[in-house]
XYZ file of C-alpha atoms in Angstrom:
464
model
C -2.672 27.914 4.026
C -4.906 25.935 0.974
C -6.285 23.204 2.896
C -10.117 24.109 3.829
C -11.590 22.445 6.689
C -14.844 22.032 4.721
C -15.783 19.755 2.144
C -18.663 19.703 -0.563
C -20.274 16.863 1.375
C -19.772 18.334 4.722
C -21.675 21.933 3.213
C -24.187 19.885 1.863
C -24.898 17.836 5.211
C -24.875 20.209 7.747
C -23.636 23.601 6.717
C -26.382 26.646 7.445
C -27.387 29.740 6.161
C -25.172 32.647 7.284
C -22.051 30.687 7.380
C -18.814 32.223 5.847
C -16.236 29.619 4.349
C -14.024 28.475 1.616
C -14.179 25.361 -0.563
C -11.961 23.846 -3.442
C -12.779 21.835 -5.843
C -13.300 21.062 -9.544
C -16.225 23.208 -11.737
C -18.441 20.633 -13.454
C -20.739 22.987 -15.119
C -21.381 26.869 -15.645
C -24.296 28.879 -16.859
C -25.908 31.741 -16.645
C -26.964 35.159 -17.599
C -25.317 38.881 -17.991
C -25.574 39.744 -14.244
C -25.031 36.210 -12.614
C -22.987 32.664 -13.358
C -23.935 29.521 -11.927
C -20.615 27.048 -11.001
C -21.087 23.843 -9.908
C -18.661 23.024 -7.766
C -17.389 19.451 -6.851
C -14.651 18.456 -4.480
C -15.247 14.490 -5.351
C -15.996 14.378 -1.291
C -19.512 13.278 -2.870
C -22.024 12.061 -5.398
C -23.363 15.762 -5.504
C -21.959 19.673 -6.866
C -22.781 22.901 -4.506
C -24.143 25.522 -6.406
C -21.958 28.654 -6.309
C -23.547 32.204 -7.180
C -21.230 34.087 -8.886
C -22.352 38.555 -8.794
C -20.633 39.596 -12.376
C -20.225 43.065 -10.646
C -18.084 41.174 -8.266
C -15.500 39.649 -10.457
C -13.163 40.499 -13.317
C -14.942 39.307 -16.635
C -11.743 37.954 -17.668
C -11.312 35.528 -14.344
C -15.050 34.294 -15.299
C -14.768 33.324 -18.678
C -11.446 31.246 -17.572
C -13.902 29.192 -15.110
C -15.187 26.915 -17.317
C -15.826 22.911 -17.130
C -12.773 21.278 -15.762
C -11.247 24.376 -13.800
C -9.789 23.918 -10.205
C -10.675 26.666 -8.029
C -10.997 28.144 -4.612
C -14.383 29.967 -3.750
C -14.634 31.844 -0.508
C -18.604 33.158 0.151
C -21.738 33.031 2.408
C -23.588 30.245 2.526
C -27.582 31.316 1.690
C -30.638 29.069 1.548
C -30.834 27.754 -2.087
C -34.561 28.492 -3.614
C -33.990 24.939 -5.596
C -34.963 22.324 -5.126
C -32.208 19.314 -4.094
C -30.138 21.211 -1.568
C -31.061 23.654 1.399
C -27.990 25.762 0.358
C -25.918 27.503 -2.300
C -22.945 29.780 -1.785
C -23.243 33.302 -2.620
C -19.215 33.989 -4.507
C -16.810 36.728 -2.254
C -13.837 35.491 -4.115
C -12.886 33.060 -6.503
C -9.076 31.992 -7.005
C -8.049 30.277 -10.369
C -5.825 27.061 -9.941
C -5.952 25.796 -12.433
C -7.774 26.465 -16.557
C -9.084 23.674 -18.744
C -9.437 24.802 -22.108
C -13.389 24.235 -22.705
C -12.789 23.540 -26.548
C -10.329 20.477 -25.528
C -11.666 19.137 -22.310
C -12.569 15.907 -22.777
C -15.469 15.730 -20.450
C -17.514 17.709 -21.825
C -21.792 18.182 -20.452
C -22.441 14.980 -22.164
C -23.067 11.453 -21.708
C -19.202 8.987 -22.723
C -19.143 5.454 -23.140
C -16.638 3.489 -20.669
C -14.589 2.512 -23.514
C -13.896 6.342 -23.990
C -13.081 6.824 -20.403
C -10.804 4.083 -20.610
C -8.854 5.954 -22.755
C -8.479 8.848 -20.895
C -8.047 7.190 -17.255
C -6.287 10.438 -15.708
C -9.450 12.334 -16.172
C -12.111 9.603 -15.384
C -12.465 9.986 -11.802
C -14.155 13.483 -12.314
C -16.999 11.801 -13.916
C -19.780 10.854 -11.981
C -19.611 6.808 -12.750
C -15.973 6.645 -11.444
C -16.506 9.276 -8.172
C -19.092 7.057 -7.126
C -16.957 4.137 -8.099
C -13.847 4.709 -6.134
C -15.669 6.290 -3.789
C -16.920 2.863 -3.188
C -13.743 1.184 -3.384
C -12.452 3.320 -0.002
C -15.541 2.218 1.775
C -15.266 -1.297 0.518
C -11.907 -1.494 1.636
C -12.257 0.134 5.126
C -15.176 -2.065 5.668
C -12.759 -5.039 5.521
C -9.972 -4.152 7.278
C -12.469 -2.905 10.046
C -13.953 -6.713 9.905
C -10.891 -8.293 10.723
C -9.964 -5.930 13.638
C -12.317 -6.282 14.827
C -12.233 -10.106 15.804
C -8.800 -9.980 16.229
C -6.991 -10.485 13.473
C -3.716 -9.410 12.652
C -2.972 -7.942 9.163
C 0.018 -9.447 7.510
C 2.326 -8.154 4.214
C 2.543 -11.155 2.340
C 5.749 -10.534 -0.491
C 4.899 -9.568 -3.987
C 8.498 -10.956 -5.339
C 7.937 -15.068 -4.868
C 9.605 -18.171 -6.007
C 6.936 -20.259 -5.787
C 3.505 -20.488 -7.478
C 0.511 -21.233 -4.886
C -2.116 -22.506 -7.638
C 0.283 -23.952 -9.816
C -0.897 -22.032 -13.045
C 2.056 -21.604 -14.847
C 0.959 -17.959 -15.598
C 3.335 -15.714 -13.385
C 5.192 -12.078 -14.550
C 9.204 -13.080 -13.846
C 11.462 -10.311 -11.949
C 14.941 -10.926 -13.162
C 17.854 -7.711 -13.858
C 19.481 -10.377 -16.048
C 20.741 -8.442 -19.670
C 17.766 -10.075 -21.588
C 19.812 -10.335 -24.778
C 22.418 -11.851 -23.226
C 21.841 -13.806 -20.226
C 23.965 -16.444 -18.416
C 23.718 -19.623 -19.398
C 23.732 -23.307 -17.839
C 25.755 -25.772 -19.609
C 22.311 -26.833 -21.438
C 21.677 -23.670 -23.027
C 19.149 -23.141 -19.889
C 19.206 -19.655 -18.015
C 21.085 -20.046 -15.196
C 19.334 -18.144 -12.528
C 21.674 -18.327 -9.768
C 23.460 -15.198 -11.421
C 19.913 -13.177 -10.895
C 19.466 -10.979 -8.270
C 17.842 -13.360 -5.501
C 20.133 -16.165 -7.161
C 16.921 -18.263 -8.689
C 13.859 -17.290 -10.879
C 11.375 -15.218 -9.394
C 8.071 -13.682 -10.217
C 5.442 -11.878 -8.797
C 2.775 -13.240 -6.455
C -0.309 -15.077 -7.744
C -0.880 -15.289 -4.360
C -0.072 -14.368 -1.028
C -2.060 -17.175 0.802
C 1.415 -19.343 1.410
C 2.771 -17.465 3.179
C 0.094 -16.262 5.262
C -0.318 -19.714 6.432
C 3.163 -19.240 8.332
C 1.698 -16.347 9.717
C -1.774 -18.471 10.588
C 0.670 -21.128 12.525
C 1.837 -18.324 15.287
C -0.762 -15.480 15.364
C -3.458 -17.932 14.761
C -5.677 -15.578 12.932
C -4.166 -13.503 10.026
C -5.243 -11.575 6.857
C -3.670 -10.240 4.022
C -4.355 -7.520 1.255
C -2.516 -6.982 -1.135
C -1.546 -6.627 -5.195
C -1.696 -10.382 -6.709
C -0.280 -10.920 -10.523
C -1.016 -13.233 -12.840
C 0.441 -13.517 -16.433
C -2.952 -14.542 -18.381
C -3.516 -13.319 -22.242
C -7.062 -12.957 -21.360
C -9.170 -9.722 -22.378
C -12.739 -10.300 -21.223
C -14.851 -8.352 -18.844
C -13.124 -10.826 -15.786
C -9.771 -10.849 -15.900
C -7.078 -8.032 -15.104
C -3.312 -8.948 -15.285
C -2.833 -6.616 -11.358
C -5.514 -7.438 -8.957
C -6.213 -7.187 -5.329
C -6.580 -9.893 -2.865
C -8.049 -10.235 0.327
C -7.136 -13.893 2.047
C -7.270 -14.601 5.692
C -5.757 -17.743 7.178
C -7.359 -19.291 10.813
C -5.368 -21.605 12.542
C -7.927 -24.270 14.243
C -10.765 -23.495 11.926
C -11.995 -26.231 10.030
C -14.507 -25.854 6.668
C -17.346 -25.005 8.701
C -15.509 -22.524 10.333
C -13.976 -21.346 7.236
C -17.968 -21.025 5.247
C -19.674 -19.144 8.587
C -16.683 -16.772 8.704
C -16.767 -16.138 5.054
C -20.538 -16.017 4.922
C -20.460 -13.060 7.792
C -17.643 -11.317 6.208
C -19.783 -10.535 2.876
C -22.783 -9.997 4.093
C -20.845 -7.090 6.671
C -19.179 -5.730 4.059
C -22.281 -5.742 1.751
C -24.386 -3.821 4.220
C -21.351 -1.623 5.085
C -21.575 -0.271 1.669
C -25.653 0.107 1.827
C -24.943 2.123 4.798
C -22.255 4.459 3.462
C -22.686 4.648 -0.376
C -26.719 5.043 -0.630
C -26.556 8.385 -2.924
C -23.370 6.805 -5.167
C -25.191 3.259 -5.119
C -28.410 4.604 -6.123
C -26.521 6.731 -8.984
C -25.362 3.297 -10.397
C -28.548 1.409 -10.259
C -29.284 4.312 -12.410
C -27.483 4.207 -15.378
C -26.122 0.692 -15.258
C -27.365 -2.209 -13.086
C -31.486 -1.349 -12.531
C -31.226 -4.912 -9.663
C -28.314 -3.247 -8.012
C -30.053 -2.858 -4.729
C -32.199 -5.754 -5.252
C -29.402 -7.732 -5.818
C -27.456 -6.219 -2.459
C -30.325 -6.917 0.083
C -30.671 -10.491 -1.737
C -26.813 -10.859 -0.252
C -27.800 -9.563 3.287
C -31.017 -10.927 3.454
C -30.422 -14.437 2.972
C -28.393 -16.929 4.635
C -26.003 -18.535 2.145
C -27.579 -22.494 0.600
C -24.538 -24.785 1.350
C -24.773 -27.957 -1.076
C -21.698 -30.156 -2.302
C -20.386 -30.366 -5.193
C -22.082 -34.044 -5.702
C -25.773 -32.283 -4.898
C -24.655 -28.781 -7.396
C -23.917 -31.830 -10.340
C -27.160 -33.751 -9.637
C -29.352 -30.038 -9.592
C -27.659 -29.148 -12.588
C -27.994 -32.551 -14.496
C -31.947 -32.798 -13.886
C -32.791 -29.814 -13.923
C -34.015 -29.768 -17.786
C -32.047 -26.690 -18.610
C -29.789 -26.415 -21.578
C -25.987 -25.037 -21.148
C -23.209 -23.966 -23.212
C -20.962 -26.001 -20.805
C -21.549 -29.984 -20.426
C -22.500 -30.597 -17.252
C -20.634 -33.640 -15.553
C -18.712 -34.867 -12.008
C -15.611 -33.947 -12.308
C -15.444 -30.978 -14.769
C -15.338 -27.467 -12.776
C -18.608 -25.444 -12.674
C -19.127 -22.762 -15.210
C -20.726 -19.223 -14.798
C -23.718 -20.317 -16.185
C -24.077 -23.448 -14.118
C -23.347 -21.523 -10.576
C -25.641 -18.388 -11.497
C -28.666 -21.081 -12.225
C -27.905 -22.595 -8.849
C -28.087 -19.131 -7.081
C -30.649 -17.331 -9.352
C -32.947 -20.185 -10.426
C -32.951 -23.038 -8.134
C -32.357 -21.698 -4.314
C -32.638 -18.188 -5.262
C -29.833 -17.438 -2.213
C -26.667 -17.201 -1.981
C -24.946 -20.481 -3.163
C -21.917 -22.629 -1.017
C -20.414 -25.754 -2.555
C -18.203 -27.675 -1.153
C -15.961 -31.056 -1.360
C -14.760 -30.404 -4.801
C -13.415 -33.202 -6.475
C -9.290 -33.613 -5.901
C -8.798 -33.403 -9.914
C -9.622 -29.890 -10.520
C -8.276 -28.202 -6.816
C -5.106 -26.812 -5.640
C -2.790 -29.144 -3.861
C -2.759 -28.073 -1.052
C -6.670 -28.282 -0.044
C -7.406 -31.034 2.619
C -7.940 -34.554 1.390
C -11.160 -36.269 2.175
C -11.702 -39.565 3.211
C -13.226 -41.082 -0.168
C -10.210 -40.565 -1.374
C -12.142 -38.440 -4.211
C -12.638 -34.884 -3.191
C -11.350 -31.942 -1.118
C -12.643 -29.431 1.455
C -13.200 -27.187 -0.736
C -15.518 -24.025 -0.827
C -17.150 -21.628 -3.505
C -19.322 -18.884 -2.612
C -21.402 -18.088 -5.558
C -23.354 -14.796 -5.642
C -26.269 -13.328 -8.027
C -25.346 -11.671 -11.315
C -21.423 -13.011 -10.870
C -21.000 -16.502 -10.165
C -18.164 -17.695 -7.887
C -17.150 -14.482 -5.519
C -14.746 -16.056 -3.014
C -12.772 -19.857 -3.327
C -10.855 -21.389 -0.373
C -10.859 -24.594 1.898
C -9.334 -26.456 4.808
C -6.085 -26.464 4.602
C -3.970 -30.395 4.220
C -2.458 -30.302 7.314
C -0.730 -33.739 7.091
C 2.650 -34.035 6.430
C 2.508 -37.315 4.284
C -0.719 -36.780 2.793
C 0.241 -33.256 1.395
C 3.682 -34.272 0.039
C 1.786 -37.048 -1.628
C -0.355 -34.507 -3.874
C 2.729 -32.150 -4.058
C 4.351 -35.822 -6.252
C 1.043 -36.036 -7.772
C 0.996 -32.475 -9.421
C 4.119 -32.255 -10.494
C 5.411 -29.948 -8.429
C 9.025 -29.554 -7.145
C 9.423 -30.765 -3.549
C 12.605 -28.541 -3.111
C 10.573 -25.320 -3.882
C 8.196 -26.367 -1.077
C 10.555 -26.987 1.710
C 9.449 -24.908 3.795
C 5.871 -25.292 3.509
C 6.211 -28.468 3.609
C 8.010 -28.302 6.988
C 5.354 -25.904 8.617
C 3.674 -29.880 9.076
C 6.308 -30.960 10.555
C 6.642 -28.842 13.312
C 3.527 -28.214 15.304
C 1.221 -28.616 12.901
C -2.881 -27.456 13.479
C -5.750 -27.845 11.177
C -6.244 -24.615 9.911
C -8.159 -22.389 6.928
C -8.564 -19.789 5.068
C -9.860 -18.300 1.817
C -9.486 -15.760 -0.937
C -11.812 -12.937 -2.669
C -10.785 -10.951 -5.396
C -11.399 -7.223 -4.421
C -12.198 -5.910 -7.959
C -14.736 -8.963 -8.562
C -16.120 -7.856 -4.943
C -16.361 -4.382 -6.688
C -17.938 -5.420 -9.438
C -21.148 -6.922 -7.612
C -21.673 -3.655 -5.126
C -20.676 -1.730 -7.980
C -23.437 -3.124 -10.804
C -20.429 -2.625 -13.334
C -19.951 -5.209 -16.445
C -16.600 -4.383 -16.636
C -13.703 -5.390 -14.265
C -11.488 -2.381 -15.631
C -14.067 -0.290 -14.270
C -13.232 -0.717 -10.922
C -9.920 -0.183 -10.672
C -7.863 3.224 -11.344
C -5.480 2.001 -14.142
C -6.264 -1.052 -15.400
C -3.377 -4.161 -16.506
C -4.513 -5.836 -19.349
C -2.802 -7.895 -22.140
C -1.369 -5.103 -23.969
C -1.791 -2.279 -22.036
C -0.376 -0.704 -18.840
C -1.216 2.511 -19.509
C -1.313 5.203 -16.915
C-alpha cells in the first residue's frame, strides 16, 4: 500500500519525537555536506516543508544525487526534535523511495523567485510553488466555507445546466454548442442556419448563468443555491475577466431586497472569517509578497456592517464630492471601479450596498419599482475590488415582467417557461450572484484573476 496516513501538516501539528512513519511528497530544496543532505519535503497539505535528515552512510550515493528539486519521493524515518528554529521536529531518513526524477538542469522551478506571467506559462507545474499552494489551498476552504453556509440554513444545492438556450443577462456574448459540419451546415431558405437539424434541434450555448433556472428550483424548495462553471464569450484580456468562471447564486422564495442584502451581507462576512480561521499561515504568506493590506483589508470585511445607500444617494456622494474621475459621473450611467472603491474606501470607509438601480442599465428581469424609474437592485462593493456580488428582487408579476421582456428585445417564445413560473403560483422571491474567482481575488490579495484559478480561459488561450 502507498497511501500514508500522515501528512506534512499533520507531522508538523502534532507529530512527536520518537515517532516512526512514512510521508510522500515533493522535494523543494536539498543541501548539505559530505556526511549529511538536507530535503525539504512538501506534500502541498501546507504552507510549510519538513526537514528530512538524510545519513550518506545510509543511502546509495547514486539514489541521492537523483533527489534533487522537483523529485517525488517516499521517506520512511524517526521523527527527532529539530535544533531549528520554526518547527519542533525533523525526520531522521530510514529509507527513501524514488518516484519520480526531475532533471535539476531543466526544472523549471528552480530556488528562485518567477514572475506570474512565467508561471502562467507553465500552469502544470505552478501549484508546487508557494503562491499557488497557498492559493488553491484557499480556493478548497473558500469553497467548503460556502457550501457549509447554505447547509446549514437549509438550503438545497441545485445543478443548474451548462448547455442553455437562453441568455439570462441578455449580453449577446455566449460560446454556441452545435455538432453541425461547420463548413457545411444546413441552411434555412434565407441562407440562415437552420438549427432544428442540431443536436437539441435549436441553437444552444453555454450558460452565462445558471440563476434562471434556479428560480424554478426557488418556486418548490423555497431556498436553493447553485455552483457551478458559467461562460461567457467576451474578447476581454484584463486582470477581470476570464472566458470559464465559477458562480455561486442562491434563489429565496419569499425574500424580498432586504432579505436578499442581510443574507448576502452574512454570507461574506462567514466566508471571510472562515478563511481567517483556516488559511492564517497561507494568508499571511500572501500579505507577504503581494497585497501588504491583505489582512487589514479582511477584518475591514468582518468588522464592519455593510453602508446601504441607493443608487440616487451613491450619484449625489459621487457628484459633490470634489474628486476628479476617469468616468463621468451621472444618474443613469452604471458605476465604475473607481466611483464604487471611493464610496467604500474614501467616503464610508465600510463595506458599500446600493440599491434601486435605475431600469436602463439592469437585467429584465429585476423587480420594477413604483417610480416607474428604477429596480430592486443590489451591489455589494468591497475594498481594493469594487462590486463583489450583484442581484435583486426578483419581477414577480406576470404583466409587468413580460412588459420589460417587449422592452429589451427579447424573444417571448424563448421565455415561455419563465414566463409561466408567474403564472402559476407565483411568490416574491430573490436571489443573487458572486463570482467565485473575483471572491478569490479579495481573500487572496492577487491582481490577477488568472491567478486564482488552475487553468485559466482567456481570449486566445485554453491551454492546459
Amino acid at each position: 500500500m502507498l497511501a500514508s496516513p500522515h501528512t506534512v501538516e499533520s507531522v508538523l501539528k502534532t507529530g512527536k519525537p520518537g515517532e516512526s512513519l512514512t510521508l510522500n511528497g515533493w522535494v523543494r530544496t536539498k543541501r548539505g555536506s559530505k556526511a549529511v543532505s538536507f530535503i525539504a519535503l512538501n506534500d502541498g497539505t501546507c504552507f510549510d516543508n519538513l526537514q528530512v535528515v538524510a545519513d550518506l552512510e545510509k543511502f546509495d550515493e547514486e539514489l541521492l544525487k537523483k533527489i534533487a528539486t522537483g523529485a517525488c519521493i517516499s521517506v520512511t524515518g524517526t521523527l527527532v526534535e529539530s535544533p531549528g528554529s520554526g518547527q519542533a521536529v525533523e525526520m531522521q531518513a530510514e529509507n527513501i523511495a524514488l518516484w519520480g526524477e526531475a532533471d535539476a538542469e531543466t526544472y523549471p522551478l528552480q530556488k528562485k523567485g518567477h514572475t506570474l506571467e512565467f508561471l502562467r506559462e507553465i500552469a502544470h507545474l505552478r501549484p508546487r510553488t508557494n503562491t499557488f499552494g497557498a492559493i488553491f489551498r484557499i480556493r478548497h476552504h473558500l469553497a467548503f466555507a460556502i457550501h457549509k453556509f447554505f447547509n446549514d440554513r437549509g438550503f438545497y444545492y441545485v445543478n443548474t445546466p451548462i448547455i442553455t438556450g437562453s441568455d439570462a443577462e441578455g449580453a449577446g456574448e455566449m460560446f454556441r454548442v452545435s455538432v453541425l459540419d461547420a463548413k457545411n451546415p444546413p441552411l434555412n431558405e434565407d441562407g440562415s442556419v437552420n438549427f432544428e437539424e442540431d443536436f437539441f434541434g435549436a441553437e444552444s450555448n453555454l450558460t452565462v448563468s445558471g440563476q434562471l433556472q434556479a428560480e424554478i428550483a426557488a418556486l418548490a424548495l423555497s431556498k436553493v443555491y447553485t455552483f457551478g462553471p458559467t461562460f461567457r464569450a467576451e474578447n476581454s484580456n484584463t486582470a477581470r475577466h476570464l472566458a470559464e468562471f465559477w458562480m455561486i447564486e442562491p434563489e429565496m422564495a419569499f425574500y424580498d431586497l432586504e432579505d436578499n442584502m442581510n443574507l448576502c451581507e452574512s454570507f461574506l462576512q462567514f466566508c471571510v472569517s472562515h478563511i481567517l480561521g483556516h488559511c492564517k499561515s497561507d494568508l499571511e504568506f500572501l500579505q507577504k509578497m503581494y497585497e501588504p493590506t491583505l489582512l487589514e483589508r479582511i477584518h475591514f470585511v468582518i468588522n464592519n456592517p455593510f453602508k446601504r445607500i441607493t443608487y440616487t444617494e451613491a450619484i449625489d456622494i459621487l457628484e459633490n464630492c470634489g474628486q476628479k474621475f476617469e468616468f463621468p459621473v451621472a444618474w443613469g450611467n452604471d458605476l465604475q471601479s473607481e466611483h464604487e472603491r471611493y464610496l467604500v474606501e474614501k467616503h464610508f470607509n465600510s463595506p458599500v450596498i446600493v440599491t434601486d438601480y435605475p431600469k436602463g442599465i439592469k437585467a429584465f428581469y429585476m423587480r420594477a419599482n413604483d417610480d416607474g424609474k428604477t429596480v430592486r437592485a443590489m451591489d455589494i462593493l468591497f475594498p481594493g475590488i469594487g462590486e463583489v456580488v450583484g442581484g435583486s428582487q426578483r419581477e414577480e408579476r406576470y404583466s409587468v415582467l413580460l412588459e420589460r421582456v417587449k422592452e429589451q428585445g427579447i424573444h417571448e417564445e424563448d421565455l415561455w417557461w419563465y414566463l409561466e413560473l408567474r403564472k402559476f403560483g407565483t411568490a416574491p422571491h430573490s436571489g443573487f450572484g458572486l463570482g467565485f474567482e473575483r471572491l478569490m481575488l479579495f481573500v487572496t490579495g492577487m491582481g490577477n484573476i488568472r491567478d486564482v484559478i488552475l487553468a485559466p480561459r482567456t481570449p486566445k488561450n485554453a491551454k492546459f
